Short mmCIF file of C-alpha atoms in Angstrom, two decimals:
data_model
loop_
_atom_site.label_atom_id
_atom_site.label_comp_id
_atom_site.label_asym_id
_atom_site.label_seq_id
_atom_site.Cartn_x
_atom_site.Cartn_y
_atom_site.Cartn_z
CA UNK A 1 -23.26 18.22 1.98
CA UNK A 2 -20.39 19.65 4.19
CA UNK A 3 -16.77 19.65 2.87
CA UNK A 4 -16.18 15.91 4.12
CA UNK A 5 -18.92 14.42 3.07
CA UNK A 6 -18.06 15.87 -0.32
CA UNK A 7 -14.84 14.57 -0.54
CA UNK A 8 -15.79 10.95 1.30
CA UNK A 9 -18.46 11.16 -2.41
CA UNK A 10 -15.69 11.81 -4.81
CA UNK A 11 -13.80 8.72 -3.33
CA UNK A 12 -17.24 6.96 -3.48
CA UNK A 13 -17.68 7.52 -7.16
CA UNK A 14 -14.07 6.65 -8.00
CA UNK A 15 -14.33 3.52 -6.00
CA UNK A 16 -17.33 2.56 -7.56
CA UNK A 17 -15.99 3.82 -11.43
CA UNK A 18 -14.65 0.42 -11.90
CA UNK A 19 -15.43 -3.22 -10.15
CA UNK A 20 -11.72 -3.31 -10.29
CA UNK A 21 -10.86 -0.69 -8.23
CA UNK A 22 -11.37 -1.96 -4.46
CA UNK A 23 -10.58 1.03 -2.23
CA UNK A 24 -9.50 4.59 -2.58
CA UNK A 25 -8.20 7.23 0.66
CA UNK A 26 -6.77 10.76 1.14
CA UNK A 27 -4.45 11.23 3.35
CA UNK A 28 -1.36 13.82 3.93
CA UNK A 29 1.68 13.74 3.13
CA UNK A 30 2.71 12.27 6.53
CA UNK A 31 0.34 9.85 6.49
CA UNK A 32 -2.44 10.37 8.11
CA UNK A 33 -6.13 9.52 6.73
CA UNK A 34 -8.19 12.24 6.29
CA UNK A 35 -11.18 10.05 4.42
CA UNK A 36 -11.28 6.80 2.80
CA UNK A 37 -13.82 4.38 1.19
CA UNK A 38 -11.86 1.11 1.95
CA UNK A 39 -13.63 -2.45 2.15
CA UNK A 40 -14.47 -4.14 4.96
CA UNK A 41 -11.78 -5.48 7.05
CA UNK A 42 -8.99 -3.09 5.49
CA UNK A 43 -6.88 -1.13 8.08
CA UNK A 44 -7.09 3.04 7.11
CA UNK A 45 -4.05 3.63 8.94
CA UNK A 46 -1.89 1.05 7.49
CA UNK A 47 -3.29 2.26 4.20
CA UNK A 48 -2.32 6.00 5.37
CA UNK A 49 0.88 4.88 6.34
CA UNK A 50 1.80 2.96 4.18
CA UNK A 51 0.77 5.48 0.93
CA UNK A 52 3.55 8.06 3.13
CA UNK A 53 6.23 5.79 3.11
CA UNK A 54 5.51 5.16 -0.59
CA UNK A 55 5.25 8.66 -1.24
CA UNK A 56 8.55 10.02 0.34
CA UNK A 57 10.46 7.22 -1.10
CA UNK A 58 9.29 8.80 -4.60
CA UNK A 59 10.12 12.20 -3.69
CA UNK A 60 13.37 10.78 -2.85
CA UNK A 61 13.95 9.10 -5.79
CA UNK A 62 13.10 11.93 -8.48
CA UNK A 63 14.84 14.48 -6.21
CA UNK A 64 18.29 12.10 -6.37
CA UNK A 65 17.82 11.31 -10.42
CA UNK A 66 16.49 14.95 -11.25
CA UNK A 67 12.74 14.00 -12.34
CA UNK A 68 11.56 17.53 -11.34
CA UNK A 69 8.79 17.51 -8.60
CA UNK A 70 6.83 14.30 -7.62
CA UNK A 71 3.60 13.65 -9.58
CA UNK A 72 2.76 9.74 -9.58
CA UNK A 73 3.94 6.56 -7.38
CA UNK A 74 2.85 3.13 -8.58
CA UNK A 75 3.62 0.14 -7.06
CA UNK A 76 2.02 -3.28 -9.12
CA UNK A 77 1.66 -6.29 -7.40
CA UNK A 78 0.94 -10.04 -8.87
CA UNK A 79 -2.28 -9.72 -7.41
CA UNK A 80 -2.88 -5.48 -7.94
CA UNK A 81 -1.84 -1.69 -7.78
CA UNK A 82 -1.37 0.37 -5.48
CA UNK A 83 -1.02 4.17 -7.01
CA UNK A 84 -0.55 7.41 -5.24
CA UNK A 85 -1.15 10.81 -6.52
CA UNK A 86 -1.13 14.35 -5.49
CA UNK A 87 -4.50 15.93 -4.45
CA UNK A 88 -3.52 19.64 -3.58
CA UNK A 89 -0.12 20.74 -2.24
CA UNK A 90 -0.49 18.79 1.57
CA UNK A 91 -2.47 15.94 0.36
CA UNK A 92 -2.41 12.73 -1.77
CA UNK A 93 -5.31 10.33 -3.15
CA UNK A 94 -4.12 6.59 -2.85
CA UNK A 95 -5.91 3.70 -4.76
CA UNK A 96 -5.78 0.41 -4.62
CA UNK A 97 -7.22 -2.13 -7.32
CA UNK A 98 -6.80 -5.87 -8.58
CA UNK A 99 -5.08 -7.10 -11.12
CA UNK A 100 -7.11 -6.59 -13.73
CA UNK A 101 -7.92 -2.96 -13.75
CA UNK A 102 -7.01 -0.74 -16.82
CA UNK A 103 -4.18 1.16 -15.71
CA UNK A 104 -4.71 4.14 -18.14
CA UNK A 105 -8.22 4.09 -17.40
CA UNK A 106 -7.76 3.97 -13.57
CA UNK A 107 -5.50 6.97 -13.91
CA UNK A 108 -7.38 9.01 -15.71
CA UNK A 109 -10.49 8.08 -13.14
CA UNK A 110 -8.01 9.52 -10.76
CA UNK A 111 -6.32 12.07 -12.10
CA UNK A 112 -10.12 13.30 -11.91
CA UNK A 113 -10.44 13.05 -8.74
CA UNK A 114 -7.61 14.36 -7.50
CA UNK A 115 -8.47 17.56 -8.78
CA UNK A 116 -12.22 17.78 -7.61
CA UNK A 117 -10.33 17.00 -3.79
CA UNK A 118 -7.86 19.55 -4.48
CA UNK A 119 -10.64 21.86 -4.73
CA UNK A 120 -12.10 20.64 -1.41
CA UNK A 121 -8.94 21.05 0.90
CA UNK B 1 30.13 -11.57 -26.84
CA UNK B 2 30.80 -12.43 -23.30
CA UNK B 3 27.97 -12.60 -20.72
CA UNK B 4 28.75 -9.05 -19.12
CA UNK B 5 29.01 -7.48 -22.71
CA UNK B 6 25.85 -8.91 -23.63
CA UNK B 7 23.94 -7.59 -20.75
CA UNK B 8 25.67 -4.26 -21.69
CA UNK B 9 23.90 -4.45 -25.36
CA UNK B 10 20.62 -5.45 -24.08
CA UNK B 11 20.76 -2.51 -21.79
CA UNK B 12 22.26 0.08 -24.71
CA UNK B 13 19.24 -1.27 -26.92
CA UNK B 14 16.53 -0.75 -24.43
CA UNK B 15 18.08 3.32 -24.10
CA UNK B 16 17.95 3.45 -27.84
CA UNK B 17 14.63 2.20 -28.34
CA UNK B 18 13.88 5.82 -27.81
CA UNK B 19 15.08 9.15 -27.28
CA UNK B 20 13.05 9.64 -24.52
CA UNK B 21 14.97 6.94 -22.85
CA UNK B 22 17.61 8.65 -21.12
CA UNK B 23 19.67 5.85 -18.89
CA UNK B 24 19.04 1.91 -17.86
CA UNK B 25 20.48 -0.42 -15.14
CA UNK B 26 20.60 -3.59 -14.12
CA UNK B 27 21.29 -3.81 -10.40
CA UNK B 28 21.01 -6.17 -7.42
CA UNK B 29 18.19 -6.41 -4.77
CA UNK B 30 20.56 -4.80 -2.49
CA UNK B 31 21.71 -1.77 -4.47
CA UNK B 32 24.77 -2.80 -6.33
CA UNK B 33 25.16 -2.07 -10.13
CA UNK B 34 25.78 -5.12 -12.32
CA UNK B 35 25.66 -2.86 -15.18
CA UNK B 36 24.56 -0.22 -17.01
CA UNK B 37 24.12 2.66 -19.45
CA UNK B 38 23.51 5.85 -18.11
CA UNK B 39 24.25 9.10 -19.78
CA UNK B 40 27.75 11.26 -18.34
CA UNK B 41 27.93 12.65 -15.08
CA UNK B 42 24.97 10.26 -13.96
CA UNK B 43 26.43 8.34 -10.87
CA UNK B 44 25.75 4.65 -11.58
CA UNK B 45 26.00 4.05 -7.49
CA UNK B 46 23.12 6.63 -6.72
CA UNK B 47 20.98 5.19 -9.06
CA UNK B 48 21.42 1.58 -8.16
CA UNK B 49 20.91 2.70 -4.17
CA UNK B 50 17.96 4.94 -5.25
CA UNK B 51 16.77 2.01 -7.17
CA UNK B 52 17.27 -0.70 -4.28
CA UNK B 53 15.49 1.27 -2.12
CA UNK B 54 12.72 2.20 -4.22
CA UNK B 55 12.12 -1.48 -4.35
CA UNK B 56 12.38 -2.35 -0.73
CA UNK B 57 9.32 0.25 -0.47
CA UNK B 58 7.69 -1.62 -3.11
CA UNK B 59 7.65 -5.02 -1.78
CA UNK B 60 6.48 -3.40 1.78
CA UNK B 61 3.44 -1.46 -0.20
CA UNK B 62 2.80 -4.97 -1.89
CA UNK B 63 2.74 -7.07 0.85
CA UNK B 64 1.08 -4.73 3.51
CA UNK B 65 -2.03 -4.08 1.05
CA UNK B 66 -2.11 -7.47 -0.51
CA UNK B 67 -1.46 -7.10 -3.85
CA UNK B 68 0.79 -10.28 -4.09
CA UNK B 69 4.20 -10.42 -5.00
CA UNK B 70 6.44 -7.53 -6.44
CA UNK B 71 6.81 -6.82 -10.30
CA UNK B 72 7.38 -3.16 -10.82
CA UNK B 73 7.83 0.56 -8.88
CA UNK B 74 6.79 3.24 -11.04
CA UNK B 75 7.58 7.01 -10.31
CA UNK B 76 6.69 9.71 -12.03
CA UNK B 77 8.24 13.43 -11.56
CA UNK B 78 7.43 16.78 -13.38
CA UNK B 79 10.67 15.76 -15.90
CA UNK B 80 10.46 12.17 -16.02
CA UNK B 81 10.10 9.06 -14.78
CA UNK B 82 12.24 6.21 -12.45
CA UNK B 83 10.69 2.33 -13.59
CA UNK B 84 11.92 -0.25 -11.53
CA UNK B 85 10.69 -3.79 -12.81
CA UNK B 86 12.39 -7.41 -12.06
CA UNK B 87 14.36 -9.47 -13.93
CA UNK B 88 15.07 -12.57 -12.82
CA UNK B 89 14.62 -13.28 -9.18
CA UNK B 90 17.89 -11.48 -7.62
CA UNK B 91 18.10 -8.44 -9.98
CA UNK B 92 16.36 -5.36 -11.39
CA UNK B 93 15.95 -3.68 -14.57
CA UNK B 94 15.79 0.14 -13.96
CA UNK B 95 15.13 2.34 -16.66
CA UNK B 96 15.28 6.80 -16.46
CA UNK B 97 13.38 8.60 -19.24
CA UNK B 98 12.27 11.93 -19.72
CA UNK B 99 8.52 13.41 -19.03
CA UNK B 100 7.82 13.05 -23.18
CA UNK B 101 8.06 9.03 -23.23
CA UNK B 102 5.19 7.07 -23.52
CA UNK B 103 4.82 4.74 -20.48
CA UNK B 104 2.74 2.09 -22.24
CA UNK B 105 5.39 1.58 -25.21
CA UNK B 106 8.33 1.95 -22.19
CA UNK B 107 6.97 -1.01 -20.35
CA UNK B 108 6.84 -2.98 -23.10
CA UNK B 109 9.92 -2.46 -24.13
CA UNK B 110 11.59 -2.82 -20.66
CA UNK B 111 9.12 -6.47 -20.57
CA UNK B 112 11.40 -7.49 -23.52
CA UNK B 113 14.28 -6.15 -21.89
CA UNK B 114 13.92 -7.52 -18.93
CA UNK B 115 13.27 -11.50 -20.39
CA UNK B 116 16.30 -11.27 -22.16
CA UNK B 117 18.33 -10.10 -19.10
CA UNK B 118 16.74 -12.29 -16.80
CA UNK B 119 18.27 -15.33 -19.28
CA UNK B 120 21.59 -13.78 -19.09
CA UNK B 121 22.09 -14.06 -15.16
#
């Protein structure tokens, strides 16, 4: 397998950890995709974009209330989560999941991940 | 007690709850502090813009990627995290806490928290 199709499998296998886990990308910090394993019908670059704007609004927020350096956003819906995490220094792996998922459980799954893609990038 | 003094004691229970619980506020959608208790020198304006704004991303993230209506912003630095979770429909509970504190326990606590606030206003 060549580098993407290695990291398009580790967002495979953390998509498919859990039936409550519907889509997972990496993107960079500005917010563009870089690979994704979304479902049908789901727009990667509003995902990309959207997992930026999340993402410098956190490093806004811990950098204003002295949190250190940016590790985790998580935004929970009624109907899911959305949850951003760093994947290497230029890149972040975004999930998104229903309502039901385990939240300590899907961030383990991800923590995980993140580091298998941080050693792809 | 009057109202504003008994949001004030819900608030100064929820910080001592823990030690890892360093500051909480109650503020408006729009960024204004209704009250709070944050620890000296913290600047009860910064956190109540920081927390507005946090939540405007929130709702965006939400209802861009389908994941229903808004119930809490979660982020998570190197020293500590920013929770942002409603309470009542026109204000926010907004809780700072070092990197030690145990999420699960401080959502629990900031679920009771946020009840009894959202009965106040």
């Amino acid at each position: 397998m060549n580098r993407t199709e290695r990291i398009q499998a580790v967002l495979q296998t953390l998509v498919t950890s859990s039936p409550d886990v519907e889509g997972a990308a990496l993107v960079t910090m500005d917010g563009l995709p870089l690979a994704s394993a979304l479902p049908g019908g789901t727009d990667e670059d509003r995902v990309s974009a959207m997992g930026a704007a999340a993402l410098s609004m956190g490093a806004r927020t811990v950098a204003e209330l002295k949190r250190g350096s940016l590790e985790q956003v998580y935004v929970k819906g009624s109907g899911g989560y959305v949850i951003l995490m760093q994947a290497g220094t230029e890149t972040v792996l975004e999930t998104i999941s229903n309502s039901d998922a385990r939240l300590g459980l899907l961030l383990y799954e991800m923590k995980l991940a993140a580091k298998e893609l941080a050693g792809l990038i």
